[in-house]
Tab-separated table of C-alpha atoms and ligand atoms in Angstrom:
chain	number	residue	atom	x	y	z
A	1234	MET	CA	22.417	15.109	5.876
A	1235	ALA	CA	18.660	16.013	6.286
A	1236	ARG	CA	17.261	16.155	10.152
A	1237	TYR	CA	14.127	14.218	8.919
A	1238	VAL	CA	12.345	13.486	5.765
A	1239	VAL	CA	9.093	11.823	4.951
A	1240	ILE	CA	8.332	10.580	1.350
A	1241	ALA	CA	5.191	9.116	-0.100
A	1242	SER	CA	3.337	7.644	-3.326
A	1243	SER	CA	1.350	10.723	-4.753
A	1244	ASN	CA	-1.953	9.783	-2.796
A	1245	GLY	CA	-0.382	10.592	0.165
A	1246	SER	CA	-0.502	14.224	-0.267
A	1247	VAL	CA	-3.571	14.558	2.129
A	1248	GLY	CA	-1.336	13.020	4.932
A	1249	MET	CA	2.037	14.839	4.080
A	1250	ARG	CA	1.888	17.727	6.489
A	1251	ALA	CA	0.600	15.598	9.304
A	1252	ALA	CA	3.188	13.265	8.906
A	1253	ALA	CA	5.830	15.909	8.409
A	1254	ASP	CA	4.651	17.614	11.640
A	1255	VAL	CA	5.054	14.779	13.951
A	1256	LEU	CA	8.857	14.536	12.757
A	1257	ALA	CA	9.338	18.379	13.029
A	1258	SER	CA	8.409	18.257	16.574
A	1259	GLY	CA	10.690	15.632	17.385
A	1260	GLY	CA	8.341	12.570	16.962
A	1261	SER	CA	9.442	9.171	15.736
A	1262	ALA	CA	9.327	8.031	12.017
A	1263	LEU	CA	7.108	5.118	13.221
A	1264	ASP	CA	4.612	7.803	14.529
A	1265	ALA	CA	5.103	9.955	11.559
A	1266	VAL	CA	4.388	7.000	8.762
A	1267	GLU	CA	1.463	6.009	10.887
A	1268	ALA	CA	-0.282	9.474	11.036
A	1269	GLY	CA	0.232	10.004	7.148
A	1270	CYS	CA	-1.356	6.668	6.227
A	1271	ARG	CA	-4.538	7.547	8.407
A	1272	LEU	CA	-5.606	10.812	6.762
A	1273	VAL	CA	-5.215	8.493	3.264
A	1274	GLU	CA	-7.115	5.610	4.824
A	1275	SER	CA	-9.807	7.890	5.924
A	1276	ASN	CA	-10.016	9.700	2.347
A	1277	PRO	CA	-13.248	8.440	0.558
A	1278	GLU	CA	-12.222	9.878	-2.580
A	1279	ASP	CA	-9.284	7.547	-2.768
A	1280	HIS	CA	-10.852	4.220	-3.982
A	1281	THR	CA	-7.808	2.416	-3.462
A	1282	VAL	CA	-7.172	2.772	0.343
A	1283	GLY	CA	-9.250	2.289	3.449
A	1284	LEU	CA	-12.588	3.668	3.538
A	1285	GLY	CA	-14.419	4.209	-0.055
A	1286	GLY	CA	-11.656	1.405	-1.670
A	1287	LEU	CA	-13.122	-0.508	-4.494
A	1288	PRO	CA	-14.465	-3.693	-3.139
A	1289	ASN	CA	-13.753	-7.322	-3.957
A	1290	LEU	CA	-15.895	-9.322	-6.558
A	1291	VAL	CA	-18.780	-9.990	-3.993
A	1292	GLY	CA	-18.861	-6.296	-3.128
A	1293	GLU	CA	-16.802	-6.407	0.332
A	1294	VAL	CA	-13.934	-4.106	0.826
A	1295	GLU	CA	-10.713	-5.960	2.151
A	1296	LEU	CA	-8.128	-4.029	3.214
A	1297	ASP	CA	-4.374	-4.934	3.653
A	1298	ALA	CA	-1.338	-2.905	5.453
A	1299	SER	CA	1.717	-3.423	7.105
A	1300	ILE	CA	4.427	-1.233	9.122
A	1301	THR	CA	7.947	-1.585	9.873
A	1302	ASP	CA	10.403	-0.183	12.142
A	1303	GLY	CA	13.780	0.158	10.880
A	1304	ARG	CA	15.173	0.178	14.339
A	1305	THR	CA	14.480	-3.106	15.170
A	1306	ARG	CA	13.529	-4.637	11.794
A	1307	ALA	CA	9.835	-5.558	13.528
A	1308	THR	CA	6.896	-5.530	11.509
A	1309	GLY	CA	3.294	-6.011	11.999
A	1310	ALA	CA	0.655	-6.700	9.380
A	1311	VAL	CA	-3.124	-7.355	8.805
A	1312	ALA	CA	-4.185	-8.848	5.469
A	1313	ALA	CA	-7.883	-9.006	4.017
A	1314	LEU	CA	-9.201	-7.312	6.562
A	1315	LYS	CA	-12.863	-6.384	6.923
A	1316	GLY	CA	-14.673	-3.598	8.653
A	1317	TYR	CA	-12.166	-1.432	9.875
A	1318	GLU	CA	-11.016	2.031	8.701
A	1319	HIS	CA	-7.394	1.892	9.754
A	1320	PRO	CA	-5.471	-1.068	9.190
A	1321	ILE	CA	-2.486	0.764	9.452
A	1322	SER	CA	-2.909	0.939	13.250
A	1323	ILE	CA	-4.006	-2.332	13.518
A	1324	ALA	CA	-0.888	-3.392	11.952
A	1325	ARG	CA	1.145	-1.646	14.219
A	1326	ARG	CA	-0.655	-3.276	17.386
A	1327	VAL	CA	0.070	-6.416	15.637
A	1328	MET	CA	3.548	-5.406	15.754
A	1329	GLU	CA	3.528	-4.178	19.473
A	1330	ARG	CA	1.318	-6.496	21.246
A	1331	THR	CA	1.490	-9.679	19.665
A	1332	PRO	CA	4.391	-12.294	19.011
A	1333	HIS	CA	3.341	-12.394	15.418
A	1334	VAL	CA	3.764	-10.214	12.357
A	1335	LEU	CA	0.973	-11.015	10.206
A	1336	LEU	CA	-2.709	-11.443	11.105
A	1337	ALA	CA	-5.422	-12.321	8.486
A	1338	GLY	CA	-9.330	-12.305	7.956
A	1339	GLU	CA	-11.583	-13.278	10.711
A	1340	GLY	CA	-8.416	-13.254	13.127
A	1341	ALA	CA	-7.626	-9.665	11.904
A	1342	ALA	CA	-11.006	-8.329	12.718
A	1343	ARG	CA	-11.305	-10.251	15.930
A	1344	PHE	CA	-7.959	-8.917	16.881
A	1345	ALA	CA	-9.078	-5.175	16.088
A	1346	GLY	CA	-11.971	-5.528	17.922
A	1347	GLU	CA	-10.111	-6.864	21.101
A	1348	MET	CA	-7.733	-3.693	20.826
A	1349	GLY	CA	-10.775	-1.396	20.763
A	1350	PHE	CA	-10.755	-0.318	17.276
A	1351	GLU	CA	-14.199	0.502	16.445
A	1352	ARG	CA	-16.156	-0.954	13.181
A	1353	ALA	CA	-16.732	0.980	10.015
A	1354	GLU	CA	-19.008	0.589	6.888
A	1355	LEU	CA	-15.824	1.063	4.302
A	1356	LEU	CA	-18.122	0.490	1.076
A	1357	THR	CA	-19.193	3.889	-0.137
A	1358	PRO	CA	-22.252	4.570	-1.945
A	1359	GLU	CA	-19.943	5.486	-4.898
A	1360	ALA	CA	-17.683	2.602	-4.738
A	1361	GLN	CA	-21.046	0.351	-4.610
A	1362	THR	CA	-22.391	1.865	-7.556
A	1363	GLU	CA	-19.348	1.381	-9.528
A	1364	TRP	CA	-18.961	-2.446	-8.661
A	1365	GLU	CA	-22.837	-3.033	-9.405
A	1366	GLY	CA	-22.560	-1.114	-12.638
A	1367	LYS	CA	-19.326	-3.255	-13.709
A	1368	LEU	CA	-20.782	-6.468	-12.765
A	1369	ARG	CA	-24.123	-5.225	-14.523
A	1370	ASP	CA	-22.106	-4.377	-17.692
A	1371	GLU	CA	-21.354	-8.387	-17.605
A	1372	ASP	CA	-24.416	-9.617	-17.319
A	1373	PRO	CA	-27.499	-6.968	-18.303
A	1374	ASP	CA	-30.202	-9.771	-16.978
A	1375	LEU	CA	-28.934	-9.588	-13.513
A	1376	GLU	CA	-31.671	-10.234	-10.790
A	1377	PRO	CA	-31.227	-7.704	-7.844
A	1378	GLY	CA	-29.068	-8.738	-5.148
A	1379	LEU	CA	-25.943	-9.895	-7.086
A	1380	LEU	CA	-26.410	-13.116	-5.944
A	1381	ARG	CA	-25.233	-14.715	-8.691
A	1382	TYR	CA	-21.751	-13.140	-8.598
A	1383	HIS	CA	-21.631	-14.664	-4.869
A	1384	GLU	CA	-21.941	-17.931	-5.961
A	1385	HIS	CA	-19.522	-17.780	-8.839
A	1386	ALA	CA	-17.116	-14.865	-8.396
A	1387	ALA	CA	-14.145	-17.082	-10.103
A	1388	ARG	CA	-16.144	-16.442	-13.541
A	1389	TYR	CA	-15.826	-12.457	-13.407
A	1390	LEU	CA	-11.958	-12.508	-12.191
A	1391	HIS	CA	-11.110	-10.586	-15.667
A	1392	LEU	CA	-12.743	-7.743	-13.971
A	1393	THR	CA	-9.822	-7.815	-11.518
A	1394	ARG	CA	-8.068	-4.064	-11.782
A	1395	ASP	CA	-4.593	-2.606	-10.922
A	1396	PRO	CA	-5.227	-0.475	-8.047
A	1397	GLU	CA	-3.103	2.159	-9.495
A	1398	LYS	CA	-5.079	2.351	-12.707
A	1399	PRO	CA	-7.045	5.034	-13.369
A	1400	ALA	CA	-5.546	6.935	-10.162
A	1401	GLY	CA	-4.402	6.909	-6.690
A	1402	GLY	CA	-2.893	3.450	-5.840
A	1403	THR	CA	-2.151	1.984	-2.865
A	1404	VAL	CA	-0.286	4.492	-0.303
A	1405	ASN	CA	3.443	4.386	0.742
A	1406	PHE	CA	4.960	6.468	3.676
A	1407	LEU	CA	8.490	6.384	4.325
A	1408	ALA	CA	10.466	8.390	7.076
A	1409	LEU	CA	13.576	9.157	8.497
A	1410	ASP	CA	13.563	10.929	11.836
A	1411	ALA	CA	15.575	13.335	13.950
A	1412	ALA	CA	17.113	10.341	15.847
A	1413	GLY	CA	18.393	8.586	12.587
A	1414	ASN	CA	15.367	6.167	12.705
A	1415	LEU	CA	13.553	4.726	9.526
A	1416	ALA	CA	10.107	3.427	9.408
A	1417	CYS	CA	7.702	2.464	6.656
A	1418	ALA	CA	4.013	2.211	6.180
A	1419	VAL	CA	1.706	0.633	3.372
A	1420	SER	CA	-1.998	0.609	3.227
A	1421	THR	CA	-4.468	-0.788	0.466
A	1422	SER	CA	-7.768	-2.191	-0.245
A	1423	GLY	CA	-5.731	-4.095	-3.227
A	1424	TRP	CA	-6.972	-5.113	-6.784
A	1425	TYR	CA	-10.344	-3.916	-7.357
A	1426	PHE	CA	-12.561	-7.000	-8.055
A	1427	LYS	CA	-10.113	-9.301	-6.642
A	1428	TYR	CA	-11.040	-12.495	-5.630
A	1429	PRO	CA	-12.319	-12.945	-1.786
A	1430	GLY	CA	-9.330	-13.349	0.248
A	1431	ARG	CA	-6.944	-12.176	-2.374
A	1432	VAL	CA	-3.434	-10.721	-0.292
A	1433	GLY	CA	-1.146	-8.535	-2.371
A	1434	ASP	CA	2.174	-7.127	-1.490
A	1435	SER	CA	1.401	-4.558	0.996
A	1436	PRO	CA	0.685	-6.943	4.262
A	1437	ILE	CA	4.224	-9.024	3.282
A	1438	VAL	CA	7.465	-7.910	4.421
A	1439	GLY	CA	9.963	-8.093	2.248
A	1440	ALA	CA	7.536	-7.883	-0.722
A	1441	GLY	CA	5.787	-4.435	-0.348
A	1442	ASN	CA	7.582	-3.176	2.708
A	1443	TYR	CA	10.968	-3.128	4.173
A	1444	ALA	CA	12.939	-0.946	6.474
A	1445	ASP	CA	16.319	-1.368	8.162
A	1446	ASN	CA	18.136	1.670	9.887
A	1447	ARG	CA	21.112	0.466	8.867
A	1448	TYR	CA	20.645	0.559	4.850
A	1449	GLY	CA	17.479	2.241	3.864
A	1450	ALA	CA	13.516	1.676	3.570
A	1451	ALA	CA	11.616	0.618	0.333
A	1452	ALA	CA	7.708	0.172	-0.214
A	1453	CYS	CA	5.496	-0.632	-3.615
A	1454	THR	CA	2.893	-0.084	-5.510
A	1455	GLY	CA	0.937	-1.772	-8.252
A	1456	ARG	CA	0.680	-5.282	-9.220
A	1457	GLY	CA	1.427	-6.792	-5.586
A	1458	GLU	CA	1.722	-10.279	-7.339
A	1459	LEU	CA	5.057	-9.219	-9.243
A	1460	ALA	CA	6.468	-7.707	-5.690
A	1461	ILE	CA	6.074	-11.114	-3.563
A	1462	ARG	CA	7.293	-12.684	-6.691
A	1463	ALA	CA	10.395	-10.474	-6.761
A	1464	VAL	CA	10.664	-10.021	-3.101
A	1465	THR	CA	10.843	-6.482	-4.128
A	1466	ALA	CA	11.183	-4.225	-0.969
A	1467	HIS	CA	13.874	-6.178	0.365
A	1468	SER	CA	15.878	-6.287	-2.677
A	1469	VAL	CA	15.709	-2.807	-2.796
A	1470	VAL	CA	17.563	-2.540	0.399
A	1471	MET	CA	19.750	-5.786	-0.476
A	1472	HIS	CA	21.123	-3.306	-3.182
A	1473	LEU	CA	21.598	-0.703	-0.797
A	1474	THR	CA	23.676	-2.978	1.187
A	1475	TYR	CA	25.858	-3.707	-1.469
A	1476	GLY	CA	26.752	0.255	-1.760
A	1477	LEU	CA	24.582	1.209	-4.498
A	1478	THR	CA	22.686	4.556	-4.479
A	1479	VAL	CA	19.115	4.704	-3.843
A	1480	ARG	CA	18.237	5.093	-7.246
A	1481	ASP	CA	20.670	2.588	-8.784
A	1482	ALA	CA	19.211	-0.232	-5.913
A	1483	LEU	CA	15.729	0.994	-7.074
A	1484	ARG	CA	16.580	0.309	-10.679
A	1485	HIS	CA	18.178	-2.920	-10.047
A	1486	ALA	CA	14.996	-4.086	-7.883
A	1487	LEU	CA	12.477	-3.055	-10.784
A	1488	GLU	CA	14.543	-4.290	-13.724
A	1489	ASP	CA	14.266	-7.883	-11.771
A	1490	ALA	CA	10.816	-7.453	-11.181
A	1491	ASN	CA	9.917	-6.274	-14.923
A	1492	SER	CA	11.753	-9.647	-16.075
A	1493	LEU	CA	8.635	-11.687	-14.906
A	1494	GLU	CA	6.072	-12.267	-16.870
A	1495	ASP	CA	2.533	-11.609	-15.709
A	1496	ALA	CA	-0.830	-11.776	-18.063
A	1497	TYR	CA	-2.477	-9.518	-15.818
A	1498	GLY	CA	-0.557	-6.484	-16.000
A	1499	THR	CA	3.039	-5.636	-14.907
A	1500	GLY	CA	2.552	-1.979	-13.520
A	1501	LEU	CA	4.934	-1.408	-10.624
A	1502	SER	CA	6.388	1.605	-9.008
A	1503	LEU	CA	9.069	1.708	-5.871
A	1504	LEU	CA	10.159	4.499	-3.280
A	1505	ALA	CA	13.129	4.460	-1.366
A	1506	LEU	CA	14.598	6.257	1.422
A	1507	ASP	CA	18.306	5.808	2.861
A	1508	PRO	CA	19.635	6.845	6.736
A	1509	HIS	CA	21.232	9.974	5.227
A	1510	GLY	CA	17.932	11.014	3.772
A	1511	ASP	CA	18.602	10.267	0.265
A	1512	HIS	CA	15.390	9.440	-1.603
A	1513	ALA	CA	13.898	8.608	-5.320
A	1514	GLY	CA	11.284	6.749	-6.958
A	1515	VAL	CA	11.177	4.679	-10.270
A	1516	SER	CA	8.111	3.309	-12.048
A	1517	ASN	CA	7.736	1.148	-14.926
A	1518	ARG	CA	4.849	3.164	-16.278
A	1519	ALA	CA	5.599	6.966	-17.418
A	1520	GLY	CA	3.839	10.074	-15.587
A	1521	SER	CA	4.092	8.836	-11.963
A	1522	HIS	CA	5.234	11.112	-9.036
A	1523	TYR	CA	5.776	11.112	-5.610
A	1524	VAL	CA	5.799	13.667	-2.821
A	1525	TRP	CA	8.417	14.273	-0.215
A	1526	MET	CA	9.073	17.121	2.902
A	1527	ASN	CA	11.713	17.703	5.315
A	1528	GLU	CA	12.917	20.592	7.496
A	1529	GLU	CA	13.659	23.234	4.681
A	1530	THR	CA	10.460	22.475	2.895
A	1531	PRO	CA	7.477	24.043	4.194
A	1532	GLU	CA	5.045	22.764	1.145
A	1533	PRO	CA	4.954	19.093	0.208
A	1534	GLN	CA	7.346	18.777	-2.856
A	1535	GLN	CA	6.919	16.776	-5.924
A	1536	GLU	CA	9.100	14.441	-7.489
A	1537	VAL	CA	9.173	12.568	-11.127
A	1538	ARG	CA	9.690	8.776	-10.870
A	1539	GLU	CA	12.435	7.674	-13.030
A	1540	VAL	CA	10.839	5.050	-15.823
A	1541	VAL	CA	12.548	1.898	-15.724
A	1542	GLY	CA	11.213	-0.598	-18.334
A	1543	ALA	CA	7.729	-0.407	-19.384
A	1544	GLY	CA	4.646	-2.002	-17.704
A	1545	THR	CA	1.135	-2.764	-18.991
B	2413	LIG	N1	-0.178	-3.523	-4.514
B	2413	LIG	C1	-0.873	-3.404	-3.730
B	2413	LIG	C2	-1.537	-4.511	-4.445
B	2413	LIG	O1	-1.313	-5.407	-5.340
B	2413	LIG	O2	-2.507	-5.237	-3.609
């Protein structure tokens, strides 16, 4: 049995070593997943998480994140949060400092301020150019200021895009520490050009994130609406309670999500880690992989995800 393990979606590579260092020095799974996630949130090259995330239809970067503690099954989450670089740490404060599980929008931003988090401009020039370019492609006669889109954003909902395309995606970190505790962190800027206020699976416990020391932890990337409808992360862990292997539990949960119809796309990828340190990943798209480290690996290792069904 592994002494410690951390696994992450492929865009978690930038935070892998930091997360493994926490575990190697005897730190908790909770600290490890937060540390790994923060580095992805600060990576301006990743247009699907934190700083540099592509904005909603009216040009605002709105972030979703959650953290789960498998020891207590406590959870903290923030949704549609604007103006803070580290939603994962704010989610952890929600878990540790409030009687609540999920704070959204203005309330989440207010709480972040009260907890001493510093405000940040998250819309990078590159992300702004991409957003404006996409909207100008729709209407070449557009006047400066993009005001029309602020007044009629719903007209442009066909522009909304899966954060896994073309690269990167929501980030998942799952860890097992030397004390046998599991934790899971998920952070995202959600679908590009989403309607303002849209919330995906990432901050919804049971949908995009779940951890229970007794059975395992699971997390999702891809079309969050599917993971919400199929309660996918909890579904993986439920299958583990019935004695399935990690891989079989993931297959069953993804097959269930795959059976849902969705006109906006059905791409979904899952990761899971059990209390023995066994882990696996599945995706309904070919070519997806994940990364992991344990006490025997000096460098992050890459693993191909098994393809289950076909997403769009
Ligand atoms: N899975 C991330 C999202 O749909 O926002």
